[in-house]
């Protein structure tokens, strides 16, 4: 009696099934790893504080927080994965372009109240891990509030000119002449933590004055005075010990027993206290090597 030939799928499926199961599980594990890594980047980049209107009881990451500046008041956007009011329709390329080039998915320039001039230094992997984390959060259908800006600062078509003046797109390579801790500290300070956005004075057009990098300013966010964090012995942190700096980053405690308040208190609560001890030490290493500024 002639045997009936088995369908090709009957032969292939038993062989392919273990591969499908293994690779499928591997993909899920990879996604979970990306979300976990992205959660750490999320904290190091200070996303929670800016994109949550905590004073008004807003849900996390739904935006609406007011950022008062000399150019008007900006209201942070919803960055939950809601497809209408959030970033749920953003592709990986959209996300990378926003952080790397300061451009929205529709091609319009983003206002630099979003510190992409610093975030552009982030690696692609960290950016995509951050996106994985954000897309793993609960979508929140909270509409964005329009900025309160007056001309010419409300003219978005002028922003590309600002970007040409004050932004160099792309990640920054490690300096091979420096130790690994210094390079990691620079990445945490300049890219993820975007510390210069608050601690560096700005020009009349709102760009960072790099000649006074981290020297502090009386015109910080919401009009608050922001201190000098260079190692200047009189005006900066030159008299602080390494443990003093580490204690501030971890617990918000100053050498005189005072506690960091205002914006820095928020940074400690949401960001630097969440870092590993090694990363906080790297920040200290880098800040120690910054040229003192008066």
CSV table of C-alpha atoms in Angstrom, one decimal:
chain,number,residue,atom,x,y,z
A,1,UNK,CA,0.0,0.0,0.0
A,2,UNK,CA,1.4,3.4,-1.0
A,3,UNK,CA,1.9,5.8,1.8
A,4,UNK,CA,0.4,9.2,1.5
A,5,UNK,CA,3.0,12.0,1.6
A,6,UNK,CA,2.9,14.3,4.6
A,7,UNK,CA,2.3,18.0,4.1
A,8,UNK,CA,5.6,20.0,4.2
A,9,UNK,CA,4.3,21.9,7.2
A,10,UNK,CA,3.9,18.7,9.2
A,11,UNK,CA,7.6,18.0,8.6
A,12,UNK,CA,8.9,21.5,9.2
A,13,UNK,CA,6.8,22.6,12.1
A,14,UNK,CA,8.1,20.2,14.7
A,15,UNK,CA,11.7,21.3,13.8
A,16,UNK,CA,10.8,25.0,13.7
A,17,UNK,CA,8.7,25.1,16.9
A,18,UNK,CA,11.6,24.9,19.4
A,19,UNK,CA,13.4,27.7,17.4
A,20,UNK,CA,10.2,29.8,17.4
A,21,UNK,CA,9.8,29.3,21.1
A,22,UNK,CA,13.4,30.1,21.9
A,23,UNK,CA,13.6,33.1,19.7
A,24,UNK,CA,10.3,34.4,20.9
A,25,UNK,CA,11.3,34.1,24.5
A,26,UNK,CA,14.6,35.7,23.7
A,27,UNK,CA,12.8,38.6,22.1
A,28,UNK,CA,10.6,39.1,25.2
A,29,UNK,CA,13.6,38.9,27.4
A,30,UNK,CA,15.4,41.4,25.3
A,31,UNK,CA,12.4,43.7,25.5
A,32,UNK,CA,12.3,43.4,29.3
A,33,UNK,CA,16.1,44.1,29.4
A,34,UNK,CA,15.6,47.2,27.3
A,35,UNK,CA,12.8,48.4,29.5
A,36,UNK,CA,14.9,47.9,32.6
A,37,UNK,CA,17.8,49.7,31.1
A,38,UNK,CA,15.5,52.4,30.0
A,39,UNK,CA,14.1,52.9,33.5
A,40,UNK,CA,17.6,53.7,34.7
A,41,UNK,CA,18.1,56.1,31.8
A,42,UNK,CA,14.7,57.7,32.6
A,43,UNK,CA,15.8,58.5,36.1
A,44,UNK,CA,19.3,59.7,35.1
A,45,UNK,CA,17.8,62.0,32.5
A,46,UNK,CA,15.4,63.6,34.9
A,47,UNK,CA,12.2,63.0,32.8
A,48,UNK,CA,9.8,62.5,35.7
A,49,UNK,CA,10.1,65.9,37.3
A,50,UNK,CA,9.7,68.0,34.1
A,51,UNK,CA,6.9,66.0,32.6
A,52,UNK,CA,4.7,65.7,35.7
A,53,UNK,CA,2.6,68.5,37.0
A,54,UNK,CA,3.1,67.3,40.6
A,55,UNK,CA,1.8,70.5,42.2
A,56,UNK,CA,-1.6,70.2,40.4
A,57,UNK,CA,-1.8,66.5,41.1
A,58,UNK,CA,-1.2,65.5,37.5
A,59,UNK,CA,-0.5,61.9,36.6
A,60,UNK,CA,3.1,60.9,36.0
A,61,UNK,CA,4.5,61.9,32.5
A,62,UNK,CA,1.3,63.6,31.4
A,63,UNK,CA,3.0,67.0,31.2
A,64,UNK,CA,1.5,70.3,31.9
A,65,UNK,CA,4.2,71.6,34.2
A,66,UNK,CA,5.0,75.3,33.7
A,67,UNK,CA,8.6,76.3,32.9
A,68,UNK,CA,8.9,80.0,33.3
A,69,UNK,CA,11.7,81.5,31.3
A,70,UNK,CA,12.8,85.0,30.1
A,71,UNK,CA,11.2,84.1,26.8
A,72,UNK,CA,7.8,83.1,28.1
A,73,UNK,CA,6.2,80.1,29.8
A,74,UNK,CA,6.6,76.6,28.3
A,75,UNK,CA,4.3,73.8,29.3
A,76,UNK,CA,5.8,70.3,29.2
A,77,UNK,CA,4.1,67.7,27.0
A,78,UNK,CA,2.5,64.4,27.6
A,79,UNK,CA,5.1,61.7,27.0
A,80,UNK,CA,3.0,58.6,27.8
A,81,UNK,CA,2.4,56.2,24.9
A,82,UNK,CA,-1.1,57.6,24.3
A,83,UNK,CA,-1.5,57.6,20.5
A,84,UNK,CA,-3.4,61.0,20.4
A,85,UNK,CA,-2.0,63.2,23.2
A,86,UNK,CA,1.3,61.4,23.9
A,87,UNK,CA,4.0,59.8,21.8
A,88,UNK,CA,2.3,56.5,21.2
A,89,UNK,CA,2.6,56.9,17.4
A,90,UNK,CA,6.3,57.8,17.4
A,91,UNK,CA,8.6,55.4,15.6
A,92,UNK,CA,12.1,54.7,16.7
A,93,UNK,CA,13.3,57.1,14.0
A,94,UNK,CA,11.0,59.8,15.3
A,95,UNK,CA,12.2,59.4,18.8
A,96,UNK,CA,15.9,59.5,17.8
A,97,UNK,CA,15.4,62.5,15.6
A,98,UNK,CA,13.6,64.4,18.4
A,99,UNK,CA,16.5,63.9,20.8
A,100,UNK,CA,19.3,64.0,18.3
A,101,UNK,CA,18.2,66.9,16.0
A,102,UNK,CA,15.4,68.6,18.0
A,103,UNK,CA,12.8,67.9,15.3
A,104,UNK,CA,9.2,66.6,15.8
A,105,UNK,CA,7.7,63.7,13.7
A,106,UNK,CA,5.9,66.3,11.5
A,107,UNK,CA,9.3,67.9,10.7
A,108,UNK,CA,8.8,71.1,12.7
A,109,UNK,CA,11.6,72.2,15.1
A,110,UNK,CA,11.1,71.6,18.9
A,111,UNK,CA,11.6,74.5,21.2
A,112,UNK,CA,14.9,74.2,23.1
A,113,UNK,CA,13.0,74.3,26.5
A,114,UNK,CA,13.3,70.5,25.7
A,115,UNK,CA,17.0,70.2,26.3
A,116,UNK,CA,17.9,68.3,23.2
A,117,UNK,CA,21.1,70.3,22.8
A,118,UNK,CA,22.3,68.2,25.7
A,119,UNK,CA,20.3,65.0,25.0
A,120,UNK,CA,21.8,64.8,21.5
A,121,UNK,CA,25.0,63.5,23.2
A,122,UNK,CA,23.2,60.3,24.3
A,123,UNK,CA,23.9,57.0,22.5
A,124,UNK,CA,21.4,55.4,20.2
A,125,UNK,CA,21.1,52.5,22.6
A,126,UNK,CA,20.3,54.6,25.6
A,127,UNK,CA,17.7,56.6,23.6
A,128,UNK,CA,16.0,53.4,22.3
A,129,UNK,CA,16.1,51.9,25.8
A,130,UNK,CA,14.4,55.0,27.1
A,131,UNK,CA,11.8,54.8,24.4
A,132,UNK,CA,11.2,51.1,25.4
A,133,UNK,CA,10.6,52.2,29.0
A,134,UNK,CA,8.3,55.0,28.1
A,135,UNK,CA,6.2,52.8,25.8
A,136,UNK,CA,5.9,50.3,28.7
A,137,UNK,CA,4.1,52.9,30.8
A,138,UNK,CA,0.3,53.4,31.0
A,139,UNK,CA,-1.1,55.6,28.2
A,140,UNK,CA,-2.8,58.7,29.6
A,141,UNK,CA,-5.2,60.6,27.4
A,142,UNK,CA,-4.3,64.0,28.8
A,143,UNK,CA,-4.2,66.9,26.2
A,144,UNK,CA,-1.1,69.1,26.0
A,145,UNK,CA,-1.3,72.7,27.0
A,146,UNK,CA,-0.1,75.3,24.5
A,147,UNK,CA,3.0,77.4,25.4
A,148,UNK,CA,2.5,81.0,26.5
A,149,UNK,CA,5.0,82.8,24.3
A,150,UNK,CA,5.1,86.1,22.6
A,151,UNK,CA,6.7,86.9,19.2
A,152,UNK,CA,9.4,86.4,18.1
A,153,UNK,CA,10.0,83.6,20.7
A,154,UNK,CA,6.7,81.9,19.6
A,155,UNK,CA,7.9,81.7,16.0
A,156,UNK,CA,8.9,78.1,15.6
A,157,UNK,CA,10.3,78.6,12.1
A,158,UNK,CA,13.2,80.6,13.8
A,159,UNK,CA,14.3,77.7,15.9
A,160,UNK,CA,16.5,75.9,13.3
A,161,UNK,CA,18.6,79.1,13.2
A,162,UNK,CA,19.0,78.8,17.0
A,163,UNK,CA,20.0,75.1,16.5
A,164,UNK,CA,22.7,76.1,14.1
A,165,UNK,CA,24.2,78.5,16.6
A,166,UNK,CA,23.9,76.5,19.8
A,167,UNK,CA,23.7,72.8,19.0
A,168,UNK,CA,26.1,70.2,17.7
A,169,UNK,CA,24.1,67.1,16.8
A,170,UNK,CA,25.3,63.6,17.6
A,171,UNK,CA,26.8,61.6,20.5
A,172,UNK,CA,30.2,62.6,21.9
A,173,UNK,CA,33.0,60.0,21.8
A,174,UNK,CA,34.9,59.2,24.9
A,175,UNK,CA,38.2,61.0,25.4
A,176,UNK,CA,40.9,58.3,25.3
A,177,UNK,CA,43.2,60.4,27.3
A,178,UNK,CA,40.9,60.4,30.3
A,179,UNK,CA,40.0,57.6,32.7
A,180,UNK,CA,36.7,55.7,32.3
A,181,UNK,CA,35.2,57.3,35.4
A,182,UNK,CA,35.8,60.8,33.9
A,183,UNK,CA,34.2,59.9,30.6
A,184,UNK,CA,31.2,58.3,32.4
A,185,UNK,CA,30.9,61.4,34.6
A,186,UNK,CA,30.9,63.7,31.6
A,187,UNK,CA,28.2,61.6,29.9
A,188,UNK,CA,26.0,61.7,33.1
A,189,UNK,CA,26.6,65.5,33.5
A,190,UNK,CA,26.5,66.7,29.9
A,191,UNK,CA,24.1,64.3,28.2
A,192,UNK,CA,21.8,62.5,30.6
A,193,UNK,CA,21.7,64.9,33.5
A,194,UNK,CA,21.9,68.0,31.2
A,195,UNK,CA,23.3,69.9,34.2
A,196,UNK,CA,24.7,72.7,32.0
A,197,UNK,CA,21.1,73.6,31.0
A,198,UNK,CA,20.5,75.0,34.5
A,199,UNK,CA,24.1,75.7,35.8
A,200,UNK,CA,25.5,77.6,32.8
A,201,UNK,CA,24.6,81.2,32.0
A,202,UNK,CA,22.8,81.9,28.7
A,203,UNK,CA,23.2,84.4,26.0
A,204,UNK,CA,20.5,86.9,25.0
A,205,UNK,CA,19.2,84.3,22.5
A,206,UNK,CA,19.0,81.6,25.1
A,207,UNK,CA,22.0,79.6,24.1
A,208,UNK,CA,24.5,78.3,26.7
A,209,UNK,CA,27.5,80.5,27.2
A,210,UNK,CA,30.2,77.8,27.1
A,211,UNK,CA,32.9,80.2,28.3
A,212,UNK,CA,31.1,80.2,31.7
A,213,UNK,CA,30.3,76.5,31.7
A,214,UNK,CA,28.7,75.4,35.0
A,215,UNK,CA,29.5,78.8,36.6
A,216,UNK,CA,26.0,79.3,37.8
A,217,UNK,CA,23.4,82.0,36.9
A,218,UNK,CA,21.0,84.3,38.7
A,219,UNK,CA,18.4,83.6,36.0
A,220,UNK,CA,17.7,79.9,36.3
A,221,UNK,CA,14.5,78.1,35.7
A,222,UNK,CA,11.5,79.9,37.2
A,223,UNK,CA,13.8,82.8,38.0
A,224,UNK,CA,15.7,80.9,40.7
A,225,UNK,CA,19.4,81.5,41.3
A,226,UNK,CA,21.5,78.5,40.3
A,227,UNK,CA,24.9,78.0,41.9
A,228,UNK,CA,28.4,77.7,40.5
A,229,UNK,CA,29.4,74.0,40.5
A,230,UNK,CA,32.9,74.3,39.1
A,231,UNK,CA,35.8,73.7,41.5
A,232,UNK,CA,36.4,77.4,42.0
A,233,UNK,CA,37.6,77.8,45.7
A,234,UNK,CA,35.6,80.8,46.5
A,235,UNK,CA,32.6,80.9,44.1
A,236,UNK,CA,32.2,77.2,43.4
A,237,UNK,CA,32.6,73.8,45.1
A,238,UNK,CA,36.4,73.9,45.4
A,239,UNK,CA,36.3,73.6,49.2
A,240,UNK,CA,33.9,70.7,49.1
A,241,UNK,CA,35.4,67.2,49.6
A,242,UNK,CA,34.5,64.3,47.3
A,243,UNK,CA,32.4,62.9,50.1
A,244,UNK,CA,30.6,66.2,50.5
A,245,UNK,CA,29.7,66.1,46.8
A,246,UNK,CA,28.6,62.5,46.9
A,247,UNK,CA,26.5,63.2,50.0
A,248,UNK,CA,24.7,66.0,48.2
A,249,UNK,CA,24.0,63.8,45.2
A,250,UNK,CA,22.7,60.9,47.3
A,251,UNK,CA,20.9,62.6,50.2
A,252,UNK,CA,20.7,66.3,49.3
A,253,UNK,CA,22.8,67.2,52.4
A,254,UNK,CA,25.3,70.1,52.2
A,255,UNK,CA,28.5,70.3,54.2
A,256,UNK,CA,27.0,72.9,56.5
A,257,UNK,CA,24.1,70.6,57.4
A,258,UNK,CA,21.6,72.4,55.2
A,259,UNK,CA,19.4,70.5,52.7
A,260,UNK,CA,19.2,71.1,49.0
A,261,UNK,CA,15.8,72.6,48.2
A,262,UNK,CA,14.0,73.9,45.1
A,263,UNK,CA,15.1,72.6,41.8
A,264,UNK,CA,18.1,70.8,43.1
A,265,UNK,CA,16.1,69.1,45.8
A,266,UNK,CA,13.9,67.7,43.1
A,267,UNK,CA,16.9,66.6,41.1
A,268,UNK,CA,18.3,64.7,44.1
A,269,UNK,CA,14.9,63.1,44.8
A,270,UNK,CA,14.1,62.0,41.2
A,271,UNK,CA,17.5,61.6,39.7
A,272,UNK,CA,20.9,61.5,41.5
A,273,UNK,CA,19.7,59.6,44.5
A,274,UNK,CA,18.5,56.9,42.1
A,275,UNK,CA,21.9,56.5,40.5
A,276,UNK,CA,24.4,53.8,41.5
A,277,UNK,CA,27.2,54.8,43.8
A,278,UNK,CA,29.6,54.3,41.0
A,279,UNK,CA,27.8,56.7,38.8
A,280,UNK,CA,27.6,59.3,41.5
A,281,UNK,CA,31.4,58.9,42.0
A,282,UNK,CA,31.9,59.4,38.3
A,283,UNK,CA,30.0,62.7,38.4
A,284,UNK,CA,32.3,63.8,41.3
A,285,UNK,CA,35.3,62.8,39.3
A,286,UNK,CA,34.2,64.8,36.3
A,287,UNK,CA,33.2,67.9,38.2
A,288,UNK,CA,36.6,67.9,39.9
A,289,UNK,CA,38.2,68.2,36.4
A,290,UNK,CA,36.0,71.1,35.1
A,291,UNK,CA,38.0,74.4,34.8
A,292,UNK,CA,37.2,76.7,37.7
A,293,UNK,CA,35.0,79.6,36.8
A,294,UNK,CA,34.2,82.7,38.9
